[in-house]
Structure formats: C-alpha cells, structure tokens
PDB file of C-alpha atoms in Angstrom:
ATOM      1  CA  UNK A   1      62.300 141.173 119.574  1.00 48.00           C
ATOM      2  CA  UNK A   2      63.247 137.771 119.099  1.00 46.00           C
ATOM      3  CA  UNK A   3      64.285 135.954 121.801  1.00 49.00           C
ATOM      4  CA  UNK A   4      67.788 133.765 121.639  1.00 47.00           C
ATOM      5  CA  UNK A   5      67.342 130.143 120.677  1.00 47.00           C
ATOM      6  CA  UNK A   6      68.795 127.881 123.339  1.00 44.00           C
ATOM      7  CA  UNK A   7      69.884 124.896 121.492  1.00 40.00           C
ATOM      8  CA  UNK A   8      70.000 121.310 122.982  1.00 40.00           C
ATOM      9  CA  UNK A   9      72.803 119.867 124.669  1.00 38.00           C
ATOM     10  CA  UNK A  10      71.563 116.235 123.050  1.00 37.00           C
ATOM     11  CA  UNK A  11      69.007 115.813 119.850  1.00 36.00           C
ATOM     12  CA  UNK A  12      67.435 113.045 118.913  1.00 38.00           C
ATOM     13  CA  UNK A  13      67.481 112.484 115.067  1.00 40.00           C
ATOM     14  CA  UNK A  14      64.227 111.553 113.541  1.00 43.00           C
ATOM     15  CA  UNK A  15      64.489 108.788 110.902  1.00 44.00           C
ATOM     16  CA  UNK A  16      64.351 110.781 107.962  1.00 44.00           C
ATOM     17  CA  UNK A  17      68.138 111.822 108.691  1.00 44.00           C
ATOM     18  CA  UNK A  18      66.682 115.089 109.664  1.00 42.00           C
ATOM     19  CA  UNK A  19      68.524 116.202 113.027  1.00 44.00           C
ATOM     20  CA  UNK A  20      66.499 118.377 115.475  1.00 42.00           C
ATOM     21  CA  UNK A  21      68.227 121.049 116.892  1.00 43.00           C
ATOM     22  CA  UNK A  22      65.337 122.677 118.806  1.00 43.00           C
ATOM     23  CA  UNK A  23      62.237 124.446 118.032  1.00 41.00           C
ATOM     24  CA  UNK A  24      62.406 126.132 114.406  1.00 40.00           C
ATOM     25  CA  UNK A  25      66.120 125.005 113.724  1.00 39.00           C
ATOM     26  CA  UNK A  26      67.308 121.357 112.225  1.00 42.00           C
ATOM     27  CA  UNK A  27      69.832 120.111 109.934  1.00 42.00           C
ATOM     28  CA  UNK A  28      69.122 118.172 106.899  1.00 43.00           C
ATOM     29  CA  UNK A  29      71.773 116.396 105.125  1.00 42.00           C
ATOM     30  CA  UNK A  30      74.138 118.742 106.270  1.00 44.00           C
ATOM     31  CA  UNK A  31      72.527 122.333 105.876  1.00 43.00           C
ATOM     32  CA  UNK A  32      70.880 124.563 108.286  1.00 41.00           C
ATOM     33  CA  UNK A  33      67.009 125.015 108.062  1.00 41.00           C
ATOM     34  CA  UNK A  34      64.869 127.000 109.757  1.00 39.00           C
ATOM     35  CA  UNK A  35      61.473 127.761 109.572  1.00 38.00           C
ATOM     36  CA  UNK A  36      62.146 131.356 108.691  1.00 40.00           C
ATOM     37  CA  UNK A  37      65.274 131.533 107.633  1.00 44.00           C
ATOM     38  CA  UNK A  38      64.540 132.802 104.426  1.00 47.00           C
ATOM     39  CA  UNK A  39      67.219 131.460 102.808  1.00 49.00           C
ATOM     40  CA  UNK A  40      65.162 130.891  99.741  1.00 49.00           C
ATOM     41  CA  UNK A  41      67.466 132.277  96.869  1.00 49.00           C
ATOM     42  CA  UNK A  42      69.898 133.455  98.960  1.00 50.00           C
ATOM     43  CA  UNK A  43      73.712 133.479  97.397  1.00 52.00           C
ATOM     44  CA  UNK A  44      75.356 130.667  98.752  1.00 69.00           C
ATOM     45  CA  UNK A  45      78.731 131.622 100.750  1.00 75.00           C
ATOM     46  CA  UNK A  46      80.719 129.261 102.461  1.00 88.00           C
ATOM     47  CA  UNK A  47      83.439 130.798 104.466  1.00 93.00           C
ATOM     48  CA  UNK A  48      86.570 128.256 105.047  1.00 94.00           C
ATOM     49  CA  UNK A  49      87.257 129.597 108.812  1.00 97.00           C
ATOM     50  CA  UNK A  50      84.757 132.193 111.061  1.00 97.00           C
ATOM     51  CA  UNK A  51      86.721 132.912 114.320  1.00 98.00           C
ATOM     52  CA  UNK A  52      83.917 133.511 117.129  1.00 98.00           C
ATOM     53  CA  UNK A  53      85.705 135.679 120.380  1.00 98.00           C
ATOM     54  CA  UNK A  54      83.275 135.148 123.053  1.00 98.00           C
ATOM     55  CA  UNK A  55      83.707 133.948 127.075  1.00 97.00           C
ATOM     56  CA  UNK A  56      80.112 132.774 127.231  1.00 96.00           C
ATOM     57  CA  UNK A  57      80.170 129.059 126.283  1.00 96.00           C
ATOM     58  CA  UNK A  58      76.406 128.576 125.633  1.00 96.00           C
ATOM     59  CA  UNK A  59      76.372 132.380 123.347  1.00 96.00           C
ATOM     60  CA  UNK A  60      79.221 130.058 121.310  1.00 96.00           C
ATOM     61  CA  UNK A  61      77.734 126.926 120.603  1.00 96.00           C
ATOM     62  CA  UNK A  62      74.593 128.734 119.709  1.00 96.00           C
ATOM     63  CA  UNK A  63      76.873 131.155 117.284  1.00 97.00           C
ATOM     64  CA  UNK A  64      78.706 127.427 115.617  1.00 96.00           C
ATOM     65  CA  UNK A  65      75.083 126.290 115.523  1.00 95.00           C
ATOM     66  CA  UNK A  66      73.822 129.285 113.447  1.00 95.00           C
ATOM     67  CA  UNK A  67      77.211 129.683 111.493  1.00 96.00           C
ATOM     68  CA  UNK A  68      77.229 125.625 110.284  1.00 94.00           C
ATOM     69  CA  UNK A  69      75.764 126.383 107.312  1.00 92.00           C
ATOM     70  CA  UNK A  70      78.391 129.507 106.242  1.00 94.00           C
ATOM     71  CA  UNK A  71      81.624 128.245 107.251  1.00 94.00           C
ATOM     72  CA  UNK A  72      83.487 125.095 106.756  1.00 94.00           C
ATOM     73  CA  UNK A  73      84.717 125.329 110.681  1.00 96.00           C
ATOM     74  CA  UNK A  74      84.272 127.280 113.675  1.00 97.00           C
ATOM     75  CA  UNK A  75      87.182 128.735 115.951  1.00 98.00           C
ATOM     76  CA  UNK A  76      86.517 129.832 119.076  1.00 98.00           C
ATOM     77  CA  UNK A  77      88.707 132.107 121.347  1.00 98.00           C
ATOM     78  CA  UNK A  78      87.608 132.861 125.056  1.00 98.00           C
ATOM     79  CA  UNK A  79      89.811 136.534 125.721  1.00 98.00           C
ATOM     80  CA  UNK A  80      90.864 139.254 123.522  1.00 98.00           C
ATOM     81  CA  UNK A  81      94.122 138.367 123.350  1.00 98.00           C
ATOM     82  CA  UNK A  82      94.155 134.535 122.802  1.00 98.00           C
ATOM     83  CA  UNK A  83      91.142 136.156 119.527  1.00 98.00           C
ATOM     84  CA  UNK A  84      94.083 138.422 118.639  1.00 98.00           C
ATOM     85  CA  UNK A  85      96.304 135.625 118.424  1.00 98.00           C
ATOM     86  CA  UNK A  86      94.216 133.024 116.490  1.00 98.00           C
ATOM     87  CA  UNK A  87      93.116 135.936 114.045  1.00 98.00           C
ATOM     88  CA  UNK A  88      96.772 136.530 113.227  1.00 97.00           C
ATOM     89  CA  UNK A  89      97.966 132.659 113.000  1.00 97.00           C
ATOM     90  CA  UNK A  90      94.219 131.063 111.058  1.00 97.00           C
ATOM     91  CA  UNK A  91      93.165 134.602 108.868  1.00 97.00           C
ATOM     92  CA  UNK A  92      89.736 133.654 109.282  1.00 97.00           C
ATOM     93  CA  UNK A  93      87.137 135.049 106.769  1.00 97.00           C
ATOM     94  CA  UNK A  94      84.971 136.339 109.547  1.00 98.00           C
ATOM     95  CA  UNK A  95      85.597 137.678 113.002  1.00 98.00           C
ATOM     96  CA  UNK A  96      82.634 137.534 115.426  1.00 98.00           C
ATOM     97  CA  UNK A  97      83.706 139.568 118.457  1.00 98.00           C
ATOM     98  CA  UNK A  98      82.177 139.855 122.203  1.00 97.00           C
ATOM     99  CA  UNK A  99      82.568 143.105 123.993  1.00 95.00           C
ATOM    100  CA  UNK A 100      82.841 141.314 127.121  1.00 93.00           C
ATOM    101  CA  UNK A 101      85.672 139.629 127.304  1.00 97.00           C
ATOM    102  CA  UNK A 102      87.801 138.865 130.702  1.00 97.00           C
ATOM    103  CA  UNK A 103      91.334 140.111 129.625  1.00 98.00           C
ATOM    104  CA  UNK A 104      90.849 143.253 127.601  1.00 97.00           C
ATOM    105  CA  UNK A 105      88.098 145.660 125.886  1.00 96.00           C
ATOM    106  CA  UNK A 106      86.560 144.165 122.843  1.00 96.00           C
ATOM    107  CA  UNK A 107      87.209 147.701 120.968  1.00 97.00           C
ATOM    108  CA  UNK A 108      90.967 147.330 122.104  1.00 98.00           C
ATOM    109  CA  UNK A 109      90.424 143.826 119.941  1.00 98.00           C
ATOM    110  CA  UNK A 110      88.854 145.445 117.515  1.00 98.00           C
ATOM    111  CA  UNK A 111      91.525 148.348 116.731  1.00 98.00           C
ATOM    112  CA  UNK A 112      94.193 145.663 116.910  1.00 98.00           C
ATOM    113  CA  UNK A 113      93.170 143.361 114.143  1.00 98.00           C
ATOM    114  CA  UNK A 114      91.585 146.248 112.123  1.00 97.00           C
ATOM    115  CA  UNK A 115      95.688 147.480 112.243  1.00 97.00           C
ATOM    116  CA  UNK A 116      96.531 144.544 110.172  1.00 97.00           C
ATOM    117  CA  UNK A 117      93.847 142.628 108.706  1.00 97.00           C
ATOM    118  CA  UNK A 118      90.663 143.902 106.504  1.00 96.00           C
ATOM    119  CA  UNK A 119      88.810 141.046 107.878  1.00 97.00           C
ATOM    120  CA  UNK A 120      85.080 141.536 108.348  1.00 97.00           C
ATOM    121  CA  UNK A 121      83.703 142.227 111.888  1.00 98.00           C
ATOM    122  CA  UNK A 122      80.994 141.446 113.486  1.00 98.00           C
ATOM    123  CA  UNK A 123      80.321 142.591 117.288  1.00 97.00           C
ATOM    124  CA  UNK A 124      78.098 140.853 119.233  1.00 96.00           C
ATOM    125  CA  UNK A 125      77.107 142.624 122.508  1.00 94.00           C
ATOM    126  CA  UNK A 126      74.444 143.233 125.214  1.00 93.00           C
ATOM    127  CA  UNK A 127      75.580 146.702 124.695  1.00 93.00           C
ATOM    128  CA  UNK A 128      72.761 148.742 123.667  1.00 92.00           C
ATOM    129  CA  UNK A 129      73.852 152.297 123.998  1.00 94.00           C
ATOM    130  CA  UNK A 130      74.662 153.979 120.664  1.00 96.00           C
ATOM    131  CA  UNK A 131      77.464 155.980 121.830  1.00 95.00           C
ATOM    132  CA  UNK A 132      79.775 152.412 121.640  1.00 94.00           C
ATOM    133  CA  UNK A 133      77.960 150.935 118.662  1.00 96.00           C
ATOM    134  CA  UNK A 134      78.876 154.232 117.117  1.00 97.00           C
ATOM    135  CA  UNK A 135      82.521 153.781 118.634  1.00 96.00           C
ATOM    136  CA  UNK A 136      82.581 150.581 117.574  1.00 96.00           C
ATOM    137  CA  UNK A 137      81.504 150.964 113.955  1.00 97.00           C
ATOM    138  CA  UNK A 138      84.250 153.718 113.690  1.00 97.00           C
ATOM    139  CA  UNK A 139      86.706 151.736 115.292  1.00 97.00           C
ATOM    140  CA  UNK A 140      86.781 149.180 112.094  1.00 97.00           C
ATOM    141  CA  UNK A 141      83.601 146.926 113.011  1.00 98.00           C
ATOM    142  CA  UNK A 142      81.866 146.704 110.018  1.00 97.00           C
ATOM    143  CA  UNK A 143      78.540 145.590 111.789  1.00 97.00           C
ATOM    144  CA  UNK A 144      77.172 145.694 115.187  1.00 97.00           C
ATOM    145  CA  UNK A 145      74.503 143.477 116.993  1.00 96.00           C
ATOM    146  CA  UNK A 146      72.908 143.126 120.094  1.00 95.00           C
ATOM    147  CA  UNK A 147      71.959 140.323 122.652  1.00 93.00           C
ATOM    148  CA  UNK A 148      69.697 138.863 122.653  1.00 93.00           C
ATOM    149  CA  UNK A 149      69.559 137.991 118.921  1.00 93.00           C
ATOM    150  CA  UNK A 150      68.132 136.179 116.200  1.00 95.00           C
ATOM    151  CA  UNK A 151      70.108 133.218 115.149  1.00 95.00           C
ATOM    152  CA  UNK A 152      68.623 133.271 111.406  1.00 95.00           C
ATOM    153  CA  UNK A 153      69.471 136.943 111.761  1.00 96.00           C
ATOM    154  CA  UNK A 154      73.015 136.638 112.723  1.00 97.00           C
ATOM    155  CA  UNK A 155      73.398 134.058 110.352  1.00 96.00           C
ATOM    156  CA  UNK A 156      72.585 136.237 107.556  1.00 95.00           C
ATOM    157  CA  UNK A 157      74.415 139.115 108.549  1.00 96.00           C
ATOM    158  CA  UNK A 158      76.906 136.794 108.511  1.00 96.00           C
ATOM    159  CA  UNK A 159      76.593 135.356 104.948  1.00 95.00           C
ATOM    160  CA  UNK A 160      76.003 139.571 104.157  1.00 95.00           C
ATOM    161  CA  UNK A 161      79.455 140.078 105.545  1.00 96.00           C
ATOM    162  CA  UNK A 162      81.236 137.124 103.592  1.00 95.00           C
ATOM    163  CA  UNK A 163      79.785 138.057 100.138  1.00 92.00           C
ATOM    164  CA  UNK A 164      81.252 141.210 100.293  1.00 90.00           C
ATOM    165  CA  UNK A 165      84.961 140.139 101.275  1.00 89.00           C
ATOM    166  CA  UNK A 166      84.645 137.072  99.237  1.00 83.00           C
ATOM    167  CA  UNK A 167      83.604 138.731  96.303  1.00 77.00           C
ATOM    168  CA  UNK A 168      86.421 138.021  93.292  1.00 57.00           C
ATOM    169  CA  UNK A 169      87.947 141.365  91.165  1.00 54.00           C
ATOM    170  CA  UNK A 170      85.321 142.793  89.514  1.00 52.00           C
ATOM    171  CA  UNK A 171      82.301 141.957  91.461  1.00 50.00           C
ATOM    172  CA  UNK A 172      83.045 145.338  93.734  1.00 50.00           C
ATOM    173  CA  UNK A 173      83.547 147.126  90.372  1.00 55.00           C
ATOM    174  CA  UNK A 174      81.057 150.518  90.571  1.00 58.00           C
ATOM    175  CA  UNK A 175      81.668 150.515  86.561  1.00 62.00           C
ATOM    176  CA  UNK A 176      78.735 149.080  84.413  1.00 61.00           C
ATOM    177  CA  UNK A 177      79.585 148.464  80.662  1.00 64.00           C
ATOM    178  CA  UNK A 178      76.793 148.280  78.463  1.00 75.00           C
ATOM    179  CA  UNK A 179      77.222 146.714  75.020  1.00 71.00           C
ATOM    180  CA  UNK A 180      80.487 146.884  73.228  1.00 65.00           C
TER     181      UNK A 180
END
C-alpha cells in the first residue's frame, strides 16, 4: 500500500514555473501533476467548494494539496460540529469527513448532514474494521477510505464523487434512445 505523501512546508519553484511539491507531485501553471496520476482523459470536474472535517492539520494540507486541482477552494473544519455548521452555511459540493474528531463521532456527523443535504461523502479514517465502514456506508457515506492513503487516489475518488452530483438532468438518465 501506498504510503501518504508528506508535502513540504516550503518549495522551491524551478524556473520553468513548475512548483515542486515533493516527490511525484508539482503544479504546473495551476494544475496538479503527478507522475501517476493518471489523469490522462479523465473528465474534468471542478467543484466550487470541498469542505474537508479533519483535526489533524498536516492530514489537511495534504487533502487541499491533492484536492487543488478539483475544487475552486478548500474549507476546513477541525470538530464535528463547527463541519456541521460550515456544511449548512457554504453547501459545499463535497464533504470529506474524519472519524476522529475531538467533539463528537464522525457517524453522528455523518447522519446529521445526510438529514438535510444529499451532498457527497467521503470518510477518511484509520479505521480499518469493516463493521464501521459498513456502518458508515449505511449511514449516508457514499465512500469510505482508509489512512494511510494515496493522494492521486483520493483525488480521484474525489473527482468520481463530483461527476456524479454534478452531473446536469439527463446525464443520470438510465433511458437510452436510439434513433428517432
């Protein structure tokens, strides 16, 4: 398994405006590259707000890191409740949820915004056992991964996550017309 990629308090840009963000990751003009990102033909999603719930600051800068490329800006809430909060005041596209958290149970968080909102989200955990992943899921998560994790990975799941609940009327239509 992959091991998480620690990214650098300070780069140092080369002078082809490339900026390094570590081994395998950099930015270039603005996008996210990675040596296997396998982004090649990927559908491009850009998400206006992903709201990351997470206590661990170096787990969220890595997670605004690998989201750069997918959403337009990163919001960050350190307990359930101030993530409960935020998610009800910004309506981000994406919710990226810790189990972890200080103040309350990250499937209390989950239940609560699933009550209201249809938002995508993910979990992010070093919970392994799949007894909660299962809970989780049927709780209202609608995907489930554990630390340590890929970056590219998440990022994907990510851009999986958006395509679906970005996806206009029609595009989620089972019905295929063929000819007139």
């Amino acid at each position: 398994m992959e091991q998480p990629h620690k990214i650098p308090a300070k780069s140092v840009p080369p002078r082809d405006g490339t900026t390094h963000l570590g081994p395998r990751f950099w930015r270039k003009r603005g996008t996210l590259m990675s040596e296997d990102s396998g982004t090649a033909g990927a559908t491009p999603v850009r998400a206006r707000a992903i709201l990351v719930i997470e206590d661990d600051p170096p787990i969220r800068r890595a997670l605004e890191h690998a989201l750069a490329n997918v959403t337009e800006r990163v919001i960050e809430a350190e307990t359930g409740a101030a993530g409960i909060a935020v998610a009800a005041a910004e309506r981000p596209e994406l919710i990226v949820l810790d189990l972890g958290l200080p103040d309350m149970a990250g499937i209390d968080v989950c239940r609560e915004i699933r009550s209201w909102a249809p938002t995508p989200i993910v979990v992010l955990s070093a919970r392994h056992a799949e007894g909660e992943k299962v809970a989780l899921l049927n709780a209202g998560a609608d995907d489930y991964v554990t630390k340590p994790f890929s970056t590219v990975e998440f990022a994907a799941r990510a851009r999986a996550q958006l395509r679906r609940s970005l996806a206009g009327p029609g595009l989620n239509d089972p019905t295929v017309r063929v000819g007139d």
